[in-house]
PDB file of N, CA and C in Angstrom:
ATOM      1  N   VAL A   1      39.934 -22.733 -19.393  1.00 43.00           N
ATOM      2  CA  VAL A   1      41.162 -22.551 -20.215  1.00 43.00           C
ATOM      3  C   VAL A   1      41.176 -23.475 -21.332  1.00 43.00           C
ATOM      4  N   ALA A   2      40.694 -24.752 -21.139  1.00 48.00           N
ATOM      5  CA  ALA A   2      40.693 -25.748 -22.217  1.00 48.00           C
ATOM      6  C   ALA A   2      39.897 -25.310 -23.444  1.00 48.00           C
ATOM      7  N   ALA A   3      38.821 -24.537 -23.149  1.00 52.00           N
ATOM      8  CA  ALA A   3      37.979 -24.067 -24.247  1.00 52.00           C
ATOM      9  C   ALA A   3      38.754 -23.076 -25.153  1.00 52.00           C
ATOM     10  N   LEU A   4      39.783 -22.484 -24.636  1.00 56.00           N
ATOM     11  CA  LEU A   4      40.612 -21.577 -25.439  1.00 56.00           C
ATOM     12  C   LEU A   4      41.594 -22.249 -26.371  1.00 56.00           C
ATOM     13  N   GLY A   5      41.794 -23.508 -26.194  1.00 61.00           N
ATOM     14  CA  GLY A   5      42.766 -24.315 -26.965  1.00 61.00           C
ATOM     15  C   GLY A   5      43.885 -24.927 -26.222  1.00 61.00           C
ATOM     16  N   PRO A   6      44.517 -25.882 -26.741  1.00 60.00           N
ATOM     17  CA  PRO A   6      45.510 -26.635 -26.024  1.00 60.00           C
ATOM     18  C   PRO A   6      46.726 -25.812 -25.616  1.00 60.00           C
ATOM     19  N   ASP A   7      47.011 -24.700 -26.352  1.00 65.00           N
ATOM     20  CA  ASP A   7      48.155 -23.926 -26.008  1.00 65.00           C
ATOM     21  C   ASP A   7      47.918 -22.873 -24.911  1.00 65.00           C
ATOM     22  N   ALA A   8      46.624 -22.689 -24.554  1.00 68.00           N
ATOM     23  CA  ALA A   8      46.302 -21.618 -23.577  1.00 68.00           C
ATOM     24  C   ALA A   8      46.969 -21.840 -22.272  1.00 68.00           C
ATOM     25  N   LEU A   9      46.850 -23.065 -21.751  1.00 65.00           N
ATOM     26  CA  LEU A   9      47.462 -23.412 -20.507  1.00 65.00           C
ATOM     27  C   LEU A   9      49.019 -23.272 -20.475  1.00 65.00           C
ATOM     28  N   LEU A  10      49.634 -23.703 -21.594  1.00 72.00           N
ATOM     29  CA  LEU A  10      51.019 -23.567 -21.763  1.00 72.00           C
ATOM     30  C   LEU A  10      51.445 -22.101 -21.701  1.00 72.00           C
ATOM     31  N   LYS A  11      50.759 -21.253 -22.401  1.00 73.00           N
ATOM     32  CA  LYS A  11      51.056 -19.816 -22.403  1.00 73.00           C
ATOM     33  C   LYS A  11      50.878 -19.239 -21.017  1.00 73.00           C
ATOM     34  N   GLU A  12      49.880 -19.648 -20.317  1.00 77.00           N
ATOM     35  CA  GLU A  12      49.628 -19.205 -18.954  1.00 77.00           C
ATOM     36  C   GLU A  12      50.795 -19.626 -18.077  1.00 77.00           C
ATOM     37  N   GLY A  13      51.223 -20.904 -18.239  1.00 78.00           N
ATOM     38  CA  GLY A  13      52.390 -21.441 -17.461  1.00 78.00           C
ATOM     39  C   GLY A  13      53.642 -20.651 -17.725  1.00 78.00           C
ATOM     40  N   TYR A  14      53.902 -20.254 -19.011  1.00 77.00           N
ATOM     41  CA  TYR A  14      55.048 -19.482 -19.323  1.00 77.00           C
ATOM     42  C   TYR A  14      54.981 -18.094 -18.670  1.00 77.00           C
ATOM     43  N   ALA A  15      53.761 -17.535 -18.708  1.00 82.00           N
ATOM     44  CA  ALA A  15      53.590 -16.233 -18.121  1.00 82.00           C
ATOM     45  C   ALA A  15      53.926 -16.246 -16.588  1.00 82.00           C
ATOM     46  N   GLU A  16      53.438 -17.304 -15.948  1.00 85.00           N
ATOM     47  CA  GLU A  16      53.671 -17.405 -14.495  1.00 85.00           C
ATOM     48  C   GLU A  16      55.172 -17.667 -14.244  1.00 85.00           C
ATOM     49  N   ALA A  17      55.837 -18.508 -15.078  1.00 83.00           N
ATOM     50  CA  ALA A  17      57.276 -18.737 -14.889  1.00 83.00           C
ATOM     51  C   ALA A  17      58.042 -17.463 -15.055  1.00 83.00           C
ATOM     52  N   CYS A  18      57.642 -16.629 -16.018  1.00 82.00           N
ATOM     53  CA  CYS A  18      58.310 -15.377 -16.241  1.00 82.00           C
ATOM     54  C   CYS A  18      58.182 -14.439 -15.020  1.00 82.00           C
ATOM     55  N   ARG A  19      56.988 -14.430 -14.458  1.00 88.00           N
ATOM     56  CA  ARG A  19      56.725 -13.599 -13.262  1.00 88.00           C
ATOM     57  C   ARG A  19      57.526 -14.074 -12.062  1.00 88.00           C
ATOM     58  N   VAL A  20      57.409 -15.383 -11.778  1.00 90.00           N
ATOM     59  CA  VAL A  20      58.089 -15.909 -10.568  1.00 90.00           C
ATOM     60  C   VAL A  20      59.556 -15.835 -10.699  1.00 90.00           C
ATOM     61  N   GLN A  21      60.143 -16.162 -11.816  1.00 85.00           N
ATOM     62  CA  GLN A  21      61.627 -16.196 -12.011  1.00 85.00           C
ATOM     63  C   GLN A  21      62.216 -14.896 -12.458  1.00 85.00           C
ATOM     64  N   ARG A  22      61.317 -13.939 -12.682  1.00 88.00           N
ATOM     65  CA  ARG A  22      61.758 -12.596 -13.106  1.00 88.00           C
ATOM     66  C   ARG A  22      62.605 -12.688 -14.393  1.00 88.00           C
ATOM     67  N   LEU A  23      62.084 -13.444 -15.311  1.00 86.00           N
ATOM     68  CA  LEU A  23      62.751 -13.649 -16.594  1.00 86.00           C
ATOM     69  C   LEU A  23      61.822 -13.246 -17.678  1.00 86.00           C
ATOM     70  N   GLY A  24      62.380 -12.992 -18.795  1.00 87.00           N
ATOM     71  CA  GLY A  24      61.540 -12.762 -20.051  1.00 87.00           C
ATOM     72  C   GLY A  24      61.227 -14.137 -20.648  1.00 87.00           C
ATOM     73  N   TYR A  25      60.384 -14.109 -21.699  1.00 85.00           N
ATOM     74  CA  TYR A  25      59.929 -15.272 -22.347  1.00 85.00           C
ATOM     75  C   TYR A  25      61.090 -16.107 -22.832  1.00 85.00           C
ATOM     76  N   THR A  26      62.170 -15.428 -23.394  1.00 88.00           N
ATOM     77  CA  THR A  26      63.293 -16.147 -23.930  1.00 88.00           C
ATOM     78  C   THR A  26      64.151 -16.812 -22.807  1.00 88.00           C
ATOM     79  N   GLY A  27      64.152 -16.185 -21.629  1.00 88.00           N
ATOM     80  CA  GLY A  27      64.863 -16.806 -20.512  1.00 88.00           C
ATOM     81  C   GLY A  27      64.171 -18.034 -20.040  1.00 88.00           C
ATOM     82  N   VAL A  28      62.865 -18.031 -20.044  1.00 88.00           N
ATOM     83  CA  VAL A  28      62.097 -19.254 -19.709  1.00 88.00           C
ATOM     84  C   VAL A  28      62.368 -20.340 -20.704  1.00 88.00           C
ATOM     85  N   GLU A  29      62.315 -19.958 -21.967  1.00 90.00           N
ATOM     86  CA  GLU A  29      62.579 -20.955 -23.076  1.00 90.00           C
ATOM     87  C   GLU A  29      63.926 -21.577 -22.940  1.00 90.00           C
ATOM     88  N   LYS A  30      64.935 -20.731 -22.572  1.00 92.00           N
ATOM     89  CA  LYS A  30      66.312 -21.282 -22.459  1.00 92.00           C
ATOM     90  C   LYS A  30      66.419 -22.209 -21.309  1.00 92.00           C
ATOM     91  N   ARG A  31      65.770 -21.845 -20.191  1.00 91.00           N
ATOM     92  CA  ARG A  31      65.848 -22.810 -19.050  1.00 91.00           C
ATOM     93  C   ARG A  31      65.162 -24.138 -19.384  1.00 91.00           C
ATOM     94  N   ILE A  32      64.078 -24.126 -20.059  1.00 92.00           N
ATOM     95  CA  ILE A  32      63.375 -25.353 -20.444  1.00 92.00           C
ATOM     96  C   ILE A  32      64.300 -26.115 -21.401  1.00 92.00           C
ATOM     97  N   ARG A  33      64.884 -25.484 -22.390  1.00 95.00           N
ATOM     98  CA  ARG A  33      65.759 -26.106 -23.385  1.00 95.00           C
ATOM     99  C   ARG A  33      66.974 -26.787 -22.679  1.00 95.00           C
ATOM    100  N   ASP A  34      67.554 -26.074 -21.697  1.00 96.00           N
ATOM    101  CA  ASP A  34      68.685 -26.586 -20.906  1.00 96.00           C
ATOM    102  C   ASP A  34      68.243 -27.830 -20.064  1.00 96.00           C
ATOM    103  N   PHE A  35      67.047 -27.751 -19.528  1.00 96.00           N
ATOM    104  CA  PHE A  35      66.544 -28.886 -18.763  1.00 96.00           C
ATOM    105  C   PHE A  35      66.323 -30.098 -19.603  1.00 96.00           C
ATOM    106  N   ILE A  36      65.741 -29.920 -20.803  1.00 97.00           N
ATOM    107  CA  ILE A  36      65.570 -31.004 -21.699  1.00 97.00           C
ATOM    108  C   ILE A  36      66.882 -31.568 -22.198  1.00 97.00           C
ATOM    109  N   ALA A  37      67.884 -30.670 -22.431  1.00 98.00           N
ATOM    110  CA  ALA A  37      69.224 -31.205 -22.843  1.00 98.00           C
ATOM    111  C   ALA A  37      69.847 -32.122 -21.746  1.00 98.00           C
ATOM    112  N   ARG A  38      69.655 -31.697 -20.456  1.00 98.00           N
ATOM    113  CA  ARG A  38      70.202 -32.500 -19.332  1.00 98.00           C
ATOM    114  C   ARG A  38      69.455 -33.834 -19.295  1.00 98.00           C
ATOM    115  N   LEU A  39      68.132 -33.834 -19.469  1.00 97.00           N
ATOM    116  CA  LEU A  39      67.405 -35.080 -19.486  1.00 97.00           C
ATOM    117  C   LEU A  39      67.812 -35.961 -20.647  1.00 97.00           C
ATOM    118  N   HIS A  40      68.055 -35.381 -21.803  1.00 97.00           N
ATOM    119  CA  HIS A  40      68.481 -36.127 -22.999  1.00 97.00           C
ATOM    120  C   HIS A  40      69.840 -36.805 -22.758  1.00 97.00           C
ATOM    121  N   ARG A  41      70.712 -36.074 -22.182  1.00 97.00           N
ATOM    122  CA  ARG A  41      72.111 -36.655 -21.951  1.00 97.00           C
ATOM    123  C   ARG A  41      72.010 -37.807 -20.842  1.00 97.00           C
ATOM    124  N   ALA A  42      71.163 -37.623 -19.869  1.00 97.00           N
ATOM    125  CA  ALA A  42      70.973 -38.698 -18.847  1.00 97.00           C
ATOM    126  C   ALA A  42      70.364 -39.923 -19.480  1.00 97.00           C
ATOM    127  N   ASP A  43      69.473 -39.744 -20.420  1.00 96.00           N
ATOM    128  CA  ASP A  43      68.889 -40.834 -21.235  1.00 96.00           C
ATOM    129  C   ASP A  43      68.350 -41.970 -20.351  1.00 96.00           C
ATOM    130  N   THR A  44      67.511 -41.653 -19.424  1.00 96.00           N
ATOM    131  CA  THR A  44      66.917 -42.634 -18.497  1.00 96.00           C
ATOM    132  C   THR A  44      65.797 -43.380 -19.272  1.00 96.00           C
ATOM    133  N   SER A  45      65.410 -44.516 -18.665  1.00 96.00           N
ATOM    134  CA  SER A  45      64.315 -45.323 -19.311  1.00 96.00           C
ATOM    135  C   SER A  45      62.940 -44.565 -19.220  1.00 96.00           C
ATOM    136  N   GLU A  46      62.780 -43.770 -18.166  1.00 95.00           N
ATOM    137  CA  GLU A  46      61.527 -43.028 -18.077  1.00 95.00           C
ATOM    138  C   GLU A  46      61.477 -41.930 -19.156  1.00 95.00           C
ATOM    139  N   TYR A  47      62.588 -41.308 -19.426  1.00 96.00           N
ATOM    140  CA  TYR A  47      62.680 -40.290 -20.437  1.00 96.00           C
ATOM    141  C   TYR A  47      62.408 -40.917 -21.797  1.00 96.00           C
ATOM    142  N   ARG A  48      63.031 -42.110 -22.083  1.00 96.00           N
ATOM    143  CA  ARG A  48      62.799 -42.822 -23.264  1.00 96.00           C
ATOM    144  C   ARG A  48      61.317 -43.170 -23.542  1.00 96.00           C
ATOM    145  N   ARG A  49      60.728 -43.611 -22.390  1.00 95.00           N
ATOM    146  CA  ARG A  49      59.199 -43.931 -22.409  1.00 95.00           C
ATOM    147  C   ARG A  49      58.397 -42.772 -22.764  1.00 95.00           C
ATOM    148  N   LEU A  50      58.748 -41.608 -22.123  1.00 95.00           N
ATOM    149  CA  LEU A  50      58.029 -40.398 -22.402  1.00 95.00           C
ATOM    150  C   LEU A  50      58.083 -40.003 -23.888  1.00 95.00           C
ATOM    151  N   LEU A  51      59.269 -40.039 -24.494  1.00 96.00           N
ATOM    152  CA  LEU A  51      59.450 -39.709 -25.872  1.00 96.00           C
ATOM    153  C   LEU A  51      58.896 -40.727 -26.871  1.00 96.00           C
ATOM    154  N   GLY A  52      59.017 -42.012 -26.486  1.00 95.00           N
ATOM    155  CA  GLY A  52      58.550 -43.119 -27.283  1.00 95.00           C
ATOM    156  C   GLY A  52      59.245 -43.013 -28.667  1.00 95.00           C
ATOM    157  N   GLU A  53      58.367 -43.202 -29.711  1.00 94.00           N
ATOM    158  CA  GLU A  53      58.883 -43.151 -31.099  1.00 94.00           C
ATOM    159  C   GLU A  53      59.418 -41.826 -31.574  1.00 94.00           C
ATOM    160  N   LYS A  54      59.195 -40.758 -30.678  1.00 93.00           N
ATOM    161  CA  LYS A  54      59.715 -39.423 -31.035  1.00 93.00           C
ATOM    162  C   LYS A  54      61.198 -39.272 -30.654  1.00 93.00           C
ATOM    163  N   TRP A  55      61.799 -40.233 -29.965  1.00 93.00           N
ATOM    164  CA  TRP A  55      63.144 -40.168 -29.545  1.00 93.00           C
ATOM    165  C   TRP A  55      64.119 -40.117 -30.709  1.00 93.00           C
ATOM    166  N   THR A  56      65.060 -39.197 -30.718  1.00 94.00           N
ATOM    167  CA  THR A  56      66.077 -39.142 -31.717  1.00 94.00           C
ATOM    168  C   THR A  56      67.430 -38.796 -31.033  1.00 94.00           C
ATOM    169  N   GLU A  57      68.468 -38.787 -31.752  1.00 95.00           N
ATOM    170  CA  GLU A  57      69.789 -38.422 -31.157  1.00 95.00           C
ATOM    171  C   GLU A  57      69.814 -36.981 -30.682  1.00 95.00           C
ATOM    172  N   LYS A  58      68.957 -36.145 -31.316  1.00 96.00           N
ATOM    173  CA  LYS A  58      68.832 -34.716 -30.991  1.00 96.00           C
ATOM    174  C   LYS A  58      67.726 -34.522 -29.967  1.00 96.00           C
ATOM    175  N   PRO A  59      67.947 -33.668 -28.921  1.00 97.00           N
ATOM    176  CA  PRO A  59      66.857 -33.470 -27.963  1.00 97.00           C
ATOM    177  C   PRO A  59      65.671 -32.889 -28.651  1.00 97.00           C
ATOM    178  N   PRO A  60      64.425 -33.196 -28.144  1.00 97.00           N
ATOM    179  CA  PRO A  60      63.196 -32.668 -28.732  1.00 97.00           C
ATOM    180  C   PRO A  60      63.099 -31.117 -28.563  1.00 97.00           C
ATOM    181  N   SER A  61      62.283 -30.499 -29.317  1.00 95.00           N
ATOM    182  CA  SER A  61      61.996 -29.098 -29.093  1.00 95.00           C
ATOM    183  C   SER A  61      61.226 -28.925 -27.805  1.00 95.00           C
ATOM    184  N   ASN A  62      61.199 -27.718 -27.316  1.00 92.00           N
ATOM    185  CA  ASN A  62      60.460 -27.387 -26.090  1.00 92.00           C
ATOM    186  C   ASN A  62      58.986 -27.814 -26.255  1.00 92.00           C
ATOM    187  N   GLY A  63      58.461 -27.470 -27.430  1.00 90.00           N
ATOM    188  CA  GLY A  63      57.043 -27.625 -27.687  1.00 90.00           C
ATOM    189  C   GLY A  63      56.696 -29.174 -27.659  1.00 90.00           C
ATOM    190  N   LEU A  64      57.501 -29.905 -28.353  1.00 93.00           N
ATOM    191  CA  LEU A  64      57.285 -31.375 -28.415  1.00 93.00           C
ATOM    192  C   LEU A  64      57.361 -31.978 -27.043  1.00 93.00           C
ATOM    193  N   PHE A  65      58.442 -31.639 -26.341  1.00 94.00           N
ATOM    194  CA  PHE A  65      58.644 -32.191 -24.967  1.00 94.00           C
ATOM    195  C   PHE A  65      57.443 -31.824 -24.055  1.00 94.00           C
ATOM    196  N   LEU A  66      57.060 -30.585 -24.059  1.00 90.00           N
ATOM    197  CA  LEU A  66      55.988 -30.199 -23.153  1.00 90.00           C
ATOM    198  C   LEU A  66      54.645 -30.800 -23.604  1.00 90.00           C
ATOM    199  N   SER A  67      54.442 -31.035 -24.848  1.00 88.00           N
ATOM    200  CA  SER A  67      53.259 -31.691 -25.366  1.00 88.00           C
ATOM    201  C   SER A  67      53.195 -33.095 -24.888  1.00 88.00           C
ATOM    202  N   LEU A  68      54.286 -33.820 -25.011  1.00 92.00           N
ATOM    203  CA  LEU A  68      54.367 -35.235 -24.547  1.00 92.00           C
ATOM    204  C   LEU A  68      54.208 -35.355 -23.085  1.00 92.00           C
ATOM    205  N   LEU A  69      54.808 -34.377 -22.319  1.00 91.00           N
ATOM    206  CA  LEU A  69      54.671 -34.442 -20.889  1.00 91.00           C
ATOM    207  C   LEU A  69      53.188 -34.136 -20.506  1.00 91.00           C
ATOM    208  N   ALA A  70      52.555 -33.208 -21.120  1.00 86.00           N
ATOM    209  CA  ALA A  70      51.171 -32.937 -20.853  1.00 86.00           C
ATOM    210  C   ALA A  70      50.270 -34.136 -21.167  1.00 86.00           C
ATOM    211  N   GLN A  71      50.597 -34.776 -22.194  1.00 89.00           N
ATOM    212  CA  GLN A  71      49.836 -36.054 -22.601  1.00 89.00           C
ATOM    213  C   GLN A  71      49.932 -37.080 -21.455  1.00 89.00           C
ATOM    214  N   LYS A  72      51.134 -37.277 -20.988  1.00 89.00           N
ATOM    215  CA  LYS A  72      51.396 -38.301 -19.962  1.00 89.00           C
ATOM    216  C   LYS A  72      50.675 -37.821 -18.685  1.00 89.00           C
ATOM    217  N   LEU A  73      50.707 -36.622 -18.334  1.00 87.00           N
ATOM    218  CA  LEU A  73      50.017 -36.136 -17.145  1.00 87.00           C
ATOM    219  C   LEU A  73      48.503 -36.321 -17.193  1.00 87.00           C
ATOM    220  N   ARG A  74      48.014 -35.987 -18.418  1.00 84.00           N
ATOM    221  CA  ARG A  74      46.543 -36.191 -18.586  1.00 84.00           C
ATOM    222  C   ARG A  74      46.145 -37.668 -18.506  1.00 84.00           C
ATOM    223  N   LYS A  75      46.985 -38.464 -19.119  1.00 85.00           N
ATOM    224  CA  LYS A  75      46.656 -39.951 -19.108  1.00 85.00           C
ATOM    225  C   LYS A  75      46.707 -40.411 -17.670  1.00 85.00           C
ATOM    226  N   GLY A  76      47.692 -40.009 -16.881  1.00 81.00           N
ATOM    227  CA  GLY A  76      47.796 -40.390 -15.497  1.00 81.00           C
ATOM    228  C   GLY A  76      46.627 -39.915 -14.643  1.00 81.00           C
ATOM    229  N   ARG A  77      46.202 -38.699 -14.911  1.00 74.00           N
ATOM    230  CA  ARG A  77      45.017 -38.122 -14.204  1.00 74.00           C
ATOM    231  C   ARG A  77      43.821 -38.885 -14.528  1.00 74.00           C
ATOM    232  N   ASN A  78      43.583 -39.204 -15.810  1.00 75.00           N
ATOM    233  CA  ASN A  78      42.449 -39.956 -16.251  1.00 75.00           C
ATOM    234  C   ASN A  78      42.432 -41.373 -15.666  1.00 75.00           C
ATOM    235  N   GLU A  79      43.608 -42.017 -15.599  1.00 75.00           N
ATOM    236  CA  GLU A  79      43.626 -43.379 -15.026  1.00 75.00           C
ATOM    237  C   GLU A  79      43.336 -43.322 -13.530  1.00 75.00           C
ATOM    238  N   ARG A  80      43.817 -42.368 -12.830  1.00 69.00           N
ATOM    239  CA  ARG A  80      43.564 -42.171 -11.437  1.00 69.00           C
ATOM    240  C   ARG A  80      42.039 -41.901 -11.190  1.00 69.00           C
ATOM    241  N   GLY A  81      41.517 -41.080 -12.043  1.00 67.00           N
ATOM    242  CA  GLY A  81      40.077 -40.742 -11.972  1.00 67.00           C
ATOM    243  C   GLY A  81      39.196 -41.947 -12.120  1.00 67.00           C
ATOM    244  N   ASN A  82      39.598 -42.844 -13.015  1.00 58.00           N
ATOM    245  CA  ASN A  82      38.765 -44.028 -13.210  1.00 58.00           C
ATOM    246  C   ASN A  82      38.854 -44.949 -12.023  1.00 58.00           C
ATOM    247  N   CYS A  83      39.983 -44.993 -11.335  1.00 52.00           N
ATOM    248  CA  CYS A  83      40.123 -45.836 -10.151  1.00 52.00           C
ATOM    249  C   CYS A  83      39.262 -45.309  -8.919  1.00 52.00           C
ATOM    250  N   GLU A  84      39.033 -44.045  -8.969  1.00 50.00           N
ATOM    251  CA  GLU A  84      38.428 -43.457  -7.748  1.00 50.00           C
ATOM    252  C   GLU A  84      36.870 -43.622  -7.858  1.00 50.00           C
ATOM    253  N   ARG A  85      36.308 -43.963  -8.972  1.00 44.00           N
ATOM    254  CA  ARG A  85      34.916 -44.138  -9.109  1.00 44.00           C
ATOM    255  C   ARG A  85      34.350 -45.377  -8.523  1.00 44.00           C
TER     256      ARG A  85
END
């Protein structure tokens, strides 16, 4: 999937969410947007660390949030992988 580009996995994830939740693409987008809005209102230190310099008074877009989250997950996976060697 990575050979298809960075958005390929995200699109696959959206398709699976649509199937499992029996929603259309816009329904999945809305749920993600609502989730981000709740995180933004809670304004935890972990959320601030995730957003870093991208934090503003306005919640981030779905794309930006998911991109930052994916970066964090990749970094964590790479750090754990280096420890296991």
